[in-house]
mmCIF file of C-alpha atoms and ligand atoms in Angstrom:
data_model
loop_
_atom_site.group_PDB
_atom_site.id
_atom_site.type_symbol
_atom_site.label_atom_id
_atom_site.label_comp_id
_atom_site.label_asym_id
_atom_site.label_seq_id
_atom_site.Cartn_x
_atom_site.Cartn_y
_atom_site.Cartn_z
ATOM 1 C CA UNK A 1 91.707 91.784 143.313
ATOM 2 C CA UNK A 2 89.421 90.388 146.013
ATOM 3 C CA UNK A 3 86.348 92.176 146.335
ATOM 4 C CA UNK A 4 84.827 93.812 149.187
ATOM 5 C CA UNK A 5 81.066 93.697 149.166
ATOM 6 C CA UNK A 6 78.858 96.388 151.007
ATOM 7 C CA UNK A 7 75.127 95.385 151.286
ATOM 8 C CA UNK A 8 72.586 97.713 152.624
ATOM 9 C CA UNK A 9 69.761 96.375 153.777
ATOM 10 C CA UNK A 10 71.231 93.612 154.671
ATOM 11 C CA UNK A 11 68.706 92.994 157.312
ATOM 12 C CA UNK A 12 65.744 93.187 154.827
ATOM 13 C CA UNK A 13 64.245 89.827 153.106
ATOM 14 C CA UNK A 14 66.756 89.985 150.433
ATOM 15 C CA UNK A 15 69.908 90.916 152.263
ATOM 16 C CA UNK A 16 68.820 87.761 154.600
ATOM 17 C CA UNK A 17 68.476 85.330 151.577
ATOM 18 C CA UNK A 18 71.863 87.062 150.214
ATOM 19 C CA UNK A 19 73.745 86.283 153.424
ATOM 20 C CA UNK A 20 72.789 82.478 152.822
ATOM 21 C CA UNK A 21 74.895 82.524 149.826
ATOM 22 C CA UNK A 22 77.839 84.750 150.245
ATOM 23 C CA UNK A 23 80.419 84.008 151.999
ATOM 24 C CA UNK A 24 81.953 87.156 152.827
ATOM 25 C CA UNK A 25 80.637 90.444 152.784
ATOM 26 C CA UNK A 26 79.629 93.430 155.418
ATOM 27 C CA UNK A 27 75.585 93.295 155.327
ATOM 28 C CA UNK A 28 74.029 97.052 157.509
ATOM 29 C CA UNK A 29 71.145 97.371 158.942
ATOM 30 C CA UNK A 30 69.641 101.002 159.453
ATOM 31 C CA UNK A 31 70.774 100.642 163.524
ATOM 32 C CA UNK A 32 74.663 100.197 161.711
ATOM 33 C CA UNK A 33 73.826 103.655 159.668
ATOM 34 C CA UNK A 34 70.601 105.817 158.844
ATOM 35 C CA UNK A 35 71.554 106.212 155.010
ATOM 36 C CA UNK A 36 69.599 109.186 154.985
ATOM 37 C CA UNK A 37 72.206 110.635 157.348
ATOM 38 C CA UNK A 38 74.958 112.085 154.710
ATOM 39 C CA UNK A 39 77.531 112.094 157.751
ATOM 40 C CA UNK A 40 76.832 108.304 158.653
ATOM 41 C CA UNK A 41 77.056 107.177 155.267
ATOM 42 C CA UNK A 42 79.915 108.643 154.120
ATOM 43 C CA UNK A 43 81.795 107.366 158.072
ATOM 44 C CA UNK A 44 80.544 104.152 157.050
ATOM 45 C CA UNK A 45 82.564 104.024 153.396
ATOM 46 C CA UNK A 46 85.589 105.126 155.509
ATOM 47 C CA UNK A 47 85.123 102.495 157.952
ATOM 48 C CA UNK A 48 84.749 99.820 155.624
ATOM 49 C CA UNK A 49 86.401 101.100 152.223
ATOM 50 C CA UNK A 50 83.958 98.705 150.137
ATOM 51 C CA UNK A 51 85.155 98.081 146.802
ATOM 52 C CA UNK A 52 81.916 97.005 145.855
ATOM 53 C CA UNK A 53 78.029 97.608 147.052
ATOM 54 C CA UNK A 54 74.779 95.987 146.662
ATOM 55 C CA UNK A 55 72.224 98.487 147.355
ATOM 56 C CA UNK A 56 69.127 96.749 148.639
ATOM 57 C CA UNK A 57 68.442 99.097 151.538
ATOM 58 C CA UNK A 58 65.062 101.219 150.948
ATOM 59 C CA UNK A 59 61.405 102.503 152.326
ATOM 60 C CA UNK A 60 59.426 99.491 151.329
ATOM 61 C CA UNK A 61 55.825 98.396 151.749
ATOM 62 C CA UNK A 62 52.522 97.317 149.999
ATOM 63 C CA UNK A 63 49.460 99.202 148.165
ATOM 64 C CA UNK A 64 48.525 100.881 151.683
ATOM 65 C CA UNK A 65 51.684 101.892 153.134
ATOM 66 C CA UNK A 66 53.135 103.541 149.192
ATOM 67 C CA UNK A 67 49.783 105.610 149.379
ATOM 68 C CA UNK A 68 49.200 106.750 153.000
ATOM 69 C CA UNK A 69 52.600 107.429 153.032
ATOM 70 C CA UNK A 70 53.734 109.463 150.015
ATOM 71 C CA UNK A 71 55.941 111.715 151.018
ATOM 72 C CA UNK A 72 57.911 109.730 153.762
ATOM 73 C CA UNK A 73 58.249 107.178 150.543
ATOM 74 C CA UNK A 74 59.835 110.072 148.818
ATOM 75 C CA UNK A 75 61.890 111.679 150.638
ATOM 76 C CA UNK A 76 63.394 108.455 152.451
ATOM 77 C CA UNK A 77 64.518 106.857 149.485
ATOM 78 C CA UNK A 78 65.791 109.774 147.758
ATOM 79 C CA UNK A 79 67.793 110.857 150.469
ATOM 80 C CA UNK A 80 69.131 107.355 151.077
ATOM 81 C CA UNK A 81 70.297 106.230 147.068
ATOM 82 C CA UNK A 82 71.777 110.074 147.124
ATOM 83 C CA UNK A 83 74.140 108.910 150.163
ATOM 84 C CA UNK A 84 74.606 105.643 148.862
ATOM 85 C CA UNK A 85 75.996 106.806 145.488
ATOM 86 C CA UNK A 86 77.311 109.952 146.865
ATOM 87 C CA UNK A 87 79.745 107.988 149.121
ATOM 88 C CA UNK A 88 80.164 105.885 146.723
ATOM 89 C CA UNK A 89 81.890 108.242 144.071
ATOM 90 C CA UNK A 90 83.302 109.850 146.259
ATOM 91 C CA UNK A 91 85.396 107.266 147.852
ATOM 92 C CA UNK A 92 85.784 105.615 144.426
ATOM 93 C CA UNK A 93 84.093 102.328 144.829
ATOM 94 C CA UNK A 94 85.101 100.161 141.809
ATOM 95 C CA UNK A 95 80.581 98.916 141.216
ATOM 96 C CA UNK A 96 77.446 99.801 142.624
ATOM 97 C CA UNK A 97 74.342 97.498 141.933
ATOM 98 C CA UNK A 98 71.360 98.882 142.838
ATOM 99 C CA UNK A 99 67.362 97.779 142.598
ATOM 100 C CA UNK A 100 64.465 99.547 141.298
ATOM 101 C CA UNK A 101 61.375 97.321 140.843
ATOM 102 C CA UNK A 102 58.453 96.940 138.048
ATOM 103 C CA UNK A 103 56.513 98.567 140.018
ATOM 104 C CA UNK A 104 57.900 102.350 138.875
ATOM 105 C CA UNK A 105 57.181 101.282 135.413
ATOM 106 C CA UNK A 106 54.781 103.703 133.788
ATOM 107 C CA UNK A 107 50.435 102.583 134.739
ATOM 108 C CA UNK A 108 50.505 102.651 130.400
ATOM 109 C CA UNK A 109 52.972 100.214 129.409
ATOM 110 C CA UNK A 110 53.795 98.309 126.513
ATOM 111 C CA UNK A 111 53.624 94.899 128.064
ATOM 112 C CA UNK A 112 55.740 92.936 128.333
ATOM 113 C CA UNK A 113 57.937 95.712 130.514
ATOM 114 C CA UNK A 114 60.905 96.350 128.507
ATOM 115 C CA UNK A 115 63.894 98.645 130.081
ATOM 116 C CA UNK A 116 63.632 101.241 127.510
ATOM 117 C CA UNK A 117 60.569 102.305 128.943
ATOM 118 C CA UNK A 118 61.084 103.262 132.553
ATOM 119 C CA UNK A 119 60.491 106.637 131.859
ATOM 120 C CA UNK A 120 58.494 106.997 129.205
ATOM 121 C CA UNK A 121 55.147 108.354 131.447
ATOM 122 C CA UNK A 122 53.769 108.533 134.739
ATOM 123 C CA UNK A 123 53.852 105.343 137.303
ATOM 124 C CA UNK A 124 50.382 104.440 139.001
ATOM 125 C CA UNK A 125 49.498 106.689 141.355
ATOM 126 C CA UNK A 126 49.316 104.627 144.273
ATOM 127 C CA UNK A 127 53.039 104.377 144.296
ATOM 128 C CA UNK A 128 53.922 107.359 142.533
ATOM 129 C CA UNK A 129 56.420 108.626 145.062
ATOM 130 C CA UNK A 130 58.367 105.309 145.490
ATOM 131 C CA UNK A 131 57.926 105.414 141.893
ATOM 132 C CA UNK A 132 59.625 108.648 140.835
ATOM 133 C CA UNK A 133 62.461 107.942 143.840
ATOM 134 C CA UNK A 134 63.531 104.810 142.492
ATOM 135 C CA UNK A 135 63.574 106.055 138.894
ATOM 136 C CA UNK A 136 65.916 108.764 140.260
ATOM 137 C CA UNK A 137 68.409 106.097 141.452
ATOM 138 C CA UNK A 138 68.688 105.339 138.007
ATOM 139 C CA UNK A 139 69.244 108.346 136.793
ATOM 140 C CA UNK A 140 72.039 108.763 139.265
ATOM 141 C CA UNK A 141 73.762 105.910 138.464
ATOM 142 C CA UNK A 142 73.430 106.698 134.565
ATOM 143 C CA UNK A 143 74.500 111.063 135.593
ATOM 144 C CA UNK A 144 77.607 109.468 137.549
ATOM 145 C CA UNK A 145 78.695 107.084 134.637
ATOM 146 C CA UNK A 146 78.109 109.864 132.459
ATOM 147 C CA UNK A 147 80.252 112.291 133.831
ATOM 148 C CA UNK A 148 82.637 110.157 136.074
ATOM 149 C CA UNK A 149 83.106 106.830 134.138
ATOM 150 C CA UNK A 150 81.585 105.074 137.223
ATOM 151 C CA UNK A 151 80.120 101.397 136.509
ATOM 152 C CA UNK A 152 77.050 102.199 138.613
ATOM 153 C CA UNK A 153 74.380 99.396 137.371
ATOM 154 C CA UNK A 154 70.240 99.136 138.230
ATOM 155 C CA UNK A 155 68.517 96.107 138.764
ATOM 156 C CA UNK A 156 64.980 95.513 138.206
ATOM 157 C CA UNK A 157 62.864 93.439 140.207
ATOM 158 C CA UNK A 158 59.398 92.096 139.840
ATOM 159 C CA UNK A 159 57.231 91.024 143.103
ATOM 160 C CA UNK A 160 59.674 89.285 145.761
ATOM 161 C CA UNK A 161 58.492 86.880 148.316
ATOM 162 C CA UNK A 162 60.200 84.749 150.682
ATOM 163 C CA UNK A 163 61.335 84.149 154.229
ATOM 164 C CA UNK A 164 62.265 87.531 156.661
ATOM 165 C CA UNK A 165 59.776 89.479 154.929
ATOM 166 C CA UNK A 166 57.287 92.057 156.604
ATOM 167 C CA UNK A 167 54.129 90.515 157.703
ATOM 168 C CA UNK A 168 52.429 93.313 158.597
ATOM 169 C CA UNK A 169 48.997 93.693 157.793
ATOM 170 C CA UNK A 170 48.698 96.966 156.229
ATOM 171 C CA UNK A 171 52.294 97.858 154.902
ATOM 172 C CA UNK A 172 53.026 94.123 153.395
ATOM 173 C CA UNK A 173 52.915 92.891 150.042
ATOM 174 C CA UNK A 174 50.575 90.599 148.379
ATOM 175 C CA UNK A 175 52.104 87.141 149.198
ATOM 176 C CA UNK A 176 52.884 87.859 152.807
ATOM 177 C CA UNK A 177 49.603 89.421 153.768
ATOM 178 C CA UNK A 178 47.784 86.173 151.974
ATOM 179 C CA UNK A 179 49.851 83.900 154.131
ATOM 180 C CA UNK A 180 48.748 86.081 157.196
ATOM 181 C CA UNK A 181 45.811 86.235 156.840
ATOM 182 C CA UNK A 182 44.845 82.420 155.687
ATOM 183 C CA UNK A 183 47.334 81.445 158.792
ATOM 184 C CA UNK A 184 45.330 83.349 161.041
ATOM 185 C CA UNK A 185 42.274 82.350 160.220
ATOM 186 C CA UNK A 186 42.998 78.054 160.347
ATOM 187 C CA UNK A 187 44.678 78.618 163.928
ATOM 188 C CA UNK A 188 41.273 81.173 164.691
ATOM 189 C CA UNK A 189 38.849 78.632 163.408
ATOM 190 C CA UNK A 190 37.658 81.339 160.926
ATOM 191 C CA UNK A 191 35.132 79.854 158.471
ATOM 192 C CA UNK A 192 36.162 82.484 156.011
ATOM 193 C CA UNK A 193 38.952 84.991 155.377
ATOM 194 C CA UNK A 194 38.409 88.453 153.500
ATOM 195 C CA UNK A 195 41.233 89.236 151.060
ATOM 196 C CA UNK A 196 41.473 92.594 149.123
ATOM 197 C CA UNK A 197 40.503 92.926 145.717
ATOM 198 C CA UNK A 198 38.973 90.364 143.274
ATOM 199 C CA UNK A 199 41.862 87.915 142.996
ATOM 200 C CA UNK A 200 41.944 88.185 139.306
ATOM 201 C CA UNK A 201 44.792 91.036 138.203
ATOM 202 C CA UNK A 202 47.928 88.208 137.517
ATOM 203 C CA UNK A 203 51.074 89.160 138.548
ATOM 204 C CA UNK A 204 55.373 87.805 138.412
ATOM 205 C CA UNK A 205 56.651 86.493 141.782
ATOM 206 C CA UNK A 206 59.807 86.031 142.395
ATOM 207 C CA UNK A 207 61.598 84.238 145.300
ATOM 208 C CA UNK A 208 64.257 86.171 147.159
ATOM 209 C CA UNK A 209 66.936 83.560 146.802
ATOM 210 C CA UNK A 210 66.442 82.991 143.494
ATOM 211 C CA UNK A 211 67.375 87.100 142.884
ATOM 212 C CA UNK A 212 70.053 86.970 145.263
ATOM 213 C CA UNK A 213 71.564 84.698 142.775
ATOM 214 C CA UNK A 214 70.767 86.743 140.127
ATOM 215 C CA UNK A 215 72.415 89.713 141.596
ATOM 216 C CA UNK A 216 76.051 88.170 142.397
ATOM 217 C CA UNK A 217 75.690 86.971 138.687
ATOM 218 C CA UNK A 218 75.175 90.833 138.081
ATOM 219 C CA UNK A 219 78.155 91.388 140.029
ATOM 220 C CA UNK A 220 80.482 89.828 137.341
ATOM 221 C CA UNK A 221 78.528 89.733 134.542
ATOM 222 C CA UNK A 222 76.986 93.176 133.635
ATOM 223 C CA UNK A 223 78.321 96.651 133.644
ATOM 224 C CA UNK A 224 76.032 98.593 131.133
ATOM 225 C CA UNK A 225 74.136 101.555 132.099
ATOM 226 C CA UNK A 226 70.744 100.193 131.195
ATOM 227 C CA UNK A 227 68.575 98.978 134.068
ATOM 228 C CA UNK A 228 68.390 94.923 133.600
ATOM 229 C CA UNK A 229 64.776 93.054 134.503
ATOM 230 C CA UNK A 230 65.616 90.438 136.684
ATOM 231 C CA UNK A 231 62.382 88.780 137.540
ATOM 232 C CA UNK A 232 60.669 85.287 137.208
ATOM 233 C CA UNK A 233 58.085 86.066 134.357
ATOM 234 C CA UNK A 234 55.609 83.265 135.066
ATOM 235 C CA UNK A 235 52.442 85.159 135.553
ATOM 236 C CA UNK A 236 49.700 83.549 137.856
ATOM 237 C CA UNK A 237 46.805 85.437 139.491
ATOM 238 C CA UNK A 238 46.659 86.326 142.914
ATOM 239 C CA UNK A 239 43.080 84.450 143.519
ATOM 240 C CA UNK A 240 45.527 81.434 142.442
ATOM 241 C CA UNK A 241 48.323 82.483 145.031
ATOM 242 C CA UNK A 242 45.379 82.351 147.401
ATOM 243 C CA UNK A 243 44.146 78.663 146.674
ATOM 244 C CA UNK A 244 48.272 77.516 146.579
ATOM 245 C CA UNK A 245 48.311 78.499 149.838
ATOM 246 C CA UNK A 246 45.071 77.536 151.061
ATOM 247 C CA UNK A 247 46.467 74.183 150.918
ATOM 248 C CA UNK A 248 50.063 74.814 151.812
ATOM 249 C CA UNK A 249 48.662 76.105 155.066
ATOM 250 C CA UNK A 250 45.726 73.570 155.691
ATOM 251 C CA UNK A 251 42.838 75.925 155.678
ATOM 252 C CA UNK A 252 39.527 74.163 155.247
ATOM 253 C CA UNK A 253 37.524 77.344 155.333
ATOM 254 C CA UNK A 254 36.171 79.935 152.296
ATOM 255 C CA UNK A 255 38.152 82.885 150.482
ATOM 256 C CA UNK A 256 36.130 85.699 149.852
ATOM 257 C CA UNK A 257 37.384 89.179 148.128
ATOM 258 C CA UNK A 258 36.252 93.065 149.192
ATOM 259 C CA UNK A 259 36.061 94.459 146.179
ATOM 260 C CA UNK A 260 35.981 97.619 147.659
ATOM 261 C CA UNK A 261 39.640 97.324 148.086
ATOM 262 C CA UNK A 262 42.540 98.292 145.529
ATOM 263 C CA UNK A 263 43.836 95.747 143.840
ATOM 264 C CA UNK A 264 46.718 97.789 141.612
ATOM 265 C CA UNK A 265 47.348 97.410 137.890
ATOM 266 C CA UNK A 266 45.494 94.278 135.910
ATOM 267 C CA UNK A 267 48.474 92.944 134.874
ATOM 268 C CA UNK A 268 51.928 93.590 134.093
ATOM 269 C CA UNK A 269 54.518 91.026 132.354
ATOM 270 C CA UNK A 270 58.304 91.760 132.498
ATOM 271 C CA UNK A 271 60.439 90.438 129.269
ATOM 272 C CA UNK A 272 63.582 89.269 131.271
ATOM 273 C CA UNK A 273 65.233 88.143 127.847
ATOM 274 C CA UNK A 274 68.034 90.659 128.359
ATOM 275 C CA UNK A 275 69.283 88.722 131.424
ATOM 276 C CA UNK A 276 68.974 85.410 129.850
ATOM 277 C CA UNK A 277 70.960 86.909 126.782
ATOM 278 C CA UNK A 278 73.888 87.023 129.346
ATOM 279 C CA UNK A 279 73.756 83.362 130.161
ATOM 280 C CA UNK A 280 71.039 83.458 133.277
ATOM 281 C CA UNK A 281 69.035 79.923 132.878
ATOM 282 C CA UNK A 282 65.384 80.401 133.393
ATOM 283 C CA UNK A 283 65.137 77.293 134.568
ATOM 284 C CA UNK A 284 67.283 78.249 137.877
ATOM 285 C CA UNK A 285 63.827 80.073 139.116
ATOM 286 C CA UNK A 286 62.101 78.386 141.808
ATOM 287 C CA UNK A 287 58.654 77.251 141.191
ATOM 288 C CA UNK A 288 55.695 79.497 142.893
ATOM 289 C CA UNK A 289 54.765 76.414 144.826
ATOM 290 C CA UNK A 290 58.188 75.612 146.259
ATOM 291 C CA UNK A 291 58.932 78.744 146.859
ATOM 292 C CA UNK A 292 55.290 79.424 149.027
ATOM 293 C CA UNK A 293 55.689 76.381 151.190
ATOM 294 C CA UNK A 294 59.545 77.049 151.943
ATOM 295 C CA UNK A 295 58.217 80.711 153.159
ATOM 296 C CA UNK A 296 55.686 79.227 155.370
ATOM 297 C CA UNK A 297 57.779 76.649 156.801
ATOM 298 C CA UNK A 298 59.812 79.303 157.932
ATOM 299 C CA UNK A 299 56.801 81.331 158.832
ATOM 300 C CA UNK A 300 55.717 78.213 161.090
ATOM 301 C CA UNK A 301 59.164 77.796 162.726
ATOM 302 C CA UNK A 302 59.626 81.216 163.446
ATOM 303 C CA UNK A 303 56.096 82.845 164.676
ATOM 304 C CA UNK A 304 55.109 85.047 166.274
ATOM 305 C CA UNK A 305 58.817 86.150 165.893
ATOM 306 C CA UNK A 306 57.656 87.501 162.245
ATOM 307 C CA UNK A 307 58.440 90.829 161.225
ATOM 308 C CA UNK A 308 54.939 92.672 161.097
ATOM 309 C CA UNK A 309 53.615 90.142 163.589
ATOM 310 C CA UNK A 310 55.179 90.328 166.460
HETATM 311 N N1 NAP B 401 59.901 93.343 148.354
HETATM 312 C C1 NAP B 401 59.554 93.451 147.081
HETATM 313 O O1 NAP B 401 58.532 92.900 146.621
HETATM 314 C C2 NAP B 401 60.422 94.253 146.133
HETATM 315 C C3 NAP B 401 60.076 94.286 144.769
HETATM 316 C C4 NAP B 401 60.895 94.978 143.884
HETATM 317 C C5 NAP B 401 62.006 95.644 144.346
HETATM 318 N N2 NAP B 401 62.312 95.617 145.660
HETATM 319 C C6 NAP B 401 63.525 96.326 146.115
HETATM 320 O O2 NAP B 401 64.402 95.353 146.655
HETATM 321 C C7 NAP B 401 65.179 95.931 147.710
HETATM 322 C C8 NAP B 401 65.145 95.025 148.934
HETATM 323 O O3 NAP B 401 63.794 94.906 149.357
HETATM 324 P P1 NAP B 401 63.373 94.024 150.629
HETATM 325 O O4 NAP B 401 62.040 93.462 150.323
HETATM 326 O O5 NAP B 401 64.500 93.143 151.050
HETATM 327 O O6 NAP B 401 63.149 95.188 151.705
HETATM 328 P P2 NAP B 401 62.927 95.032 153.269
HETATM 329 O O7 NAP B 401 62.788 93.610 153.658
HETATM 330 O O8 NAP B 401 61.833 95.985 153.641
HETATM 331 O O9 NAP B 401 64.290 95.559 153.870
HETATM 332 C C9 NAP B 401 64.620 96.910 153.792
HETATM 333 C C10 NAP B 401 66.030 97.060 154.245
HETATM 334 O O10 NAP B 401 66.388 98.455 154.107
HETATM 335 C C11 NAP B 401 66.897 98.904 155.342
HETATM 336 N N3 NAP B 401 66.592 100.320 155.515
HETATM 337 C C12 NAP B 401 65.376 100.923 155.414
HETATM 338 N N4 NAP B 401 65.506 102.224 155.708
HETATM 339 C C13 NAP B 401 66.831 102.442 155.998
HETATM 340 C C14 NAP B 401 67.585 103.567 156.394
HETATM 341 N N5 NAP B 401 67.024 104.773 156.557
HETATM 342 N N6 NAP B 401 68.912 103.402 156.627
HETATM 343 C C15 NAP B 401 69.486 102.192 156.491
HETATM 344 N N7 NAP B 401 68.843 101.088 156.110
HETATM 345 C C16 NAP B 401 67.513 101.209 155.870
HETATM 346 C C17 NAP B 401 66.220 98.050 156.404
HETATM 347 O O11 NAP B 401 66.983 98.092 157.599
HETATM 348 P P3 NAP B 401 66.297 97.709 159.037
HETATM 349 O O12 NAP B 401 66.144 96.203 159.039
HETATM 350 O O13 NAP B 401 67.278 98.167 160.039
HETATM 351 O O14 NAP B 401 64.978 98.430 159.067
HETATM 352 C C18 NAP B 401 66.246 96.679 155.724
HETATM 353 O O15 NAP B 401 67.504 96.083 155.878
HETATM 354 C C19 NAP B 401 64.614 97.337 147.925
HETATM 355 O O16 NAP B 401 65.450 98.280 147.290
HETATM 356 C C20 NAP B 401 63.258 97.301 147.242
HETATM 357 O O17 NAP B 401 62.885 98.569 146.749
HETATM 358 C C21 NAP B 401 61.549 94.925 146.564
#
């Protein structure tokens, strides 16, 4: 049976870099449906009677945004993956693959990040609301399984990056603000740019087409109820990110870190060897440096136009 794909967020970074590479496939934008709306969501399975859904669609943003906004990251993304699954079940979609992110890990990990222990103690607090909502999702997917049979499957991410992502200064993440910032500062003629932190915690970035791939693999190739890391583990420190794209960009001028900023968790390695185990090649992960200059170029091309910057 053909399938018939469902992809929330599909305006997001990765429902962009998923639409490269499918070639069918209804992709919703929150305009399309508010998933928190119960109603909506469950018109929309009617309307299009998926037999299949990537769930990308969720309340997303950096250090600053997850803590000044606690409670909108809450209750937004539990009331959306409740829909989502909800409608789901209900109209008996055959798979649901959804993403959490390393991020909801707990702060006191064994490193590297194993599945096992998602919930085995509290996230870090900046993000503890996101946190505790995405470690939800998987607990819905596991209660429907449980009960119903349903082949509901979780997906973890590490850091994504890539083209259509949010630019914003205050509710982007790390890679995105960098490029901002440095950007900004060669067309300003700034002889220095500030960037929060200290550069050194060292951190997994992964490109968004390279998990797009990764989850249509998914798709066809794992239906257990244990949430799968996904990421590129190559760890490299952010005050290295910064210098990569220092010279991607063509900015002459000094770096400089306020320390008085956050700069999250030191480190915090993902073991991916449960997705290679299924016959993912490591090797298919873009490098860090391909990966940052393909961004830009399409940061170049399309600014101001920029999510966050316009
Ligand atoms: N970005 C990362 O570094 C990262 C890391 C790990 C995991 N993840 C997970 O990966 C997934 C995709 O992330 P992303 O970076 O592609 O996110 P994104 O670029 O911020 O896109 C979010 C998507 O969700 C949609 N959305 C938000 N609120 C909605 C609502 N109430 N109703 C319907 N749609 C709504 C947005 O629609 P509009 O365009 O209409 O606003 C957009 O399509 C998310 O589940 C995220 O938690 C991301």
């Amino acid at each position: 049976m053909n399938k018939k794909i469902l992809v929330t967020g599909g305006t997001g970074m990765v429902g962009h870099a998923l639409k490269q590479i499918m070639s069918d496939g209804t992709f919703i934008s929150s305009t399309d449906c508010d998933l928190r709306n119960k109603e909506d969501v469950f018109r929309l399975y009617k309307k299009h009677k998926p037999t299949h859904v990537v769930h990308l669609a969720a309340k997303v943003g950096g250090i600053a945004a997850n803590s000044n906004y606690l409670a909108d990251f809450y209750i937004d993304n539990v009331e959306i993956n409740t829909n989502v699954l909800a409608a789901a079940h209900y109209n008996n979609t055959e798979k649901v693959v959804s993403l959490l992110s390393t991020c909801i890990y707990p702060d006191k990990a064994k490193y590297p990040l194993t599945e096992n222990q998602i919930h085995l103690g509290p996230p870090h607090s900046s993000n503890y609301a996101y946190a505790y909502a995405k470690r939800m999702l998987d607990i819905q997917s596991r209660a429907y399984r449980d009960q119903y049979g349903r082949n509901y499957i979780t997906v973890v991410p590490n850091n994504l990056y890539g083209e259509n992502d949010n630019f914003h200064l205050e509710d982007s993440h790390v890679i995105p603000a960098l490029m901002r910032k440095i950007h900004d500062a060669k067309i300003n003629d700034i002889p220095s740019v500030t960037l929060w932190g200290d550069g050194t915690p060292l951190r997994e970035f992964t490109y968004s087409k390279d998990l797009s791939e990764v989850l249509l693999f998914l798709l066809d190739n794992y239906d257990s109820p244990e949430p799968i890391n996904v990421g590129n583990t190559s760890e490299i420190s952010i005050s290295s990110i910064a210098l990569i794209l220092k010279d991607i960009i063509g900015y002459s001028g000094n770096i400089l870190w306020d320390t008085s900023k956050p700069k999250g968790q030191l480190r915090k390695p993902s073991d991916n060897s449960k997705l290679i185990s299924l016959g993912w090649d490591p090797n298919q992960y873009t490098s860090i440096i391909k990966g940052l200059q393909n961004t830009y170029n399409w940061y170049i091309i399309n600014y101001p136009n920029v999510r966050g910057v316009e």
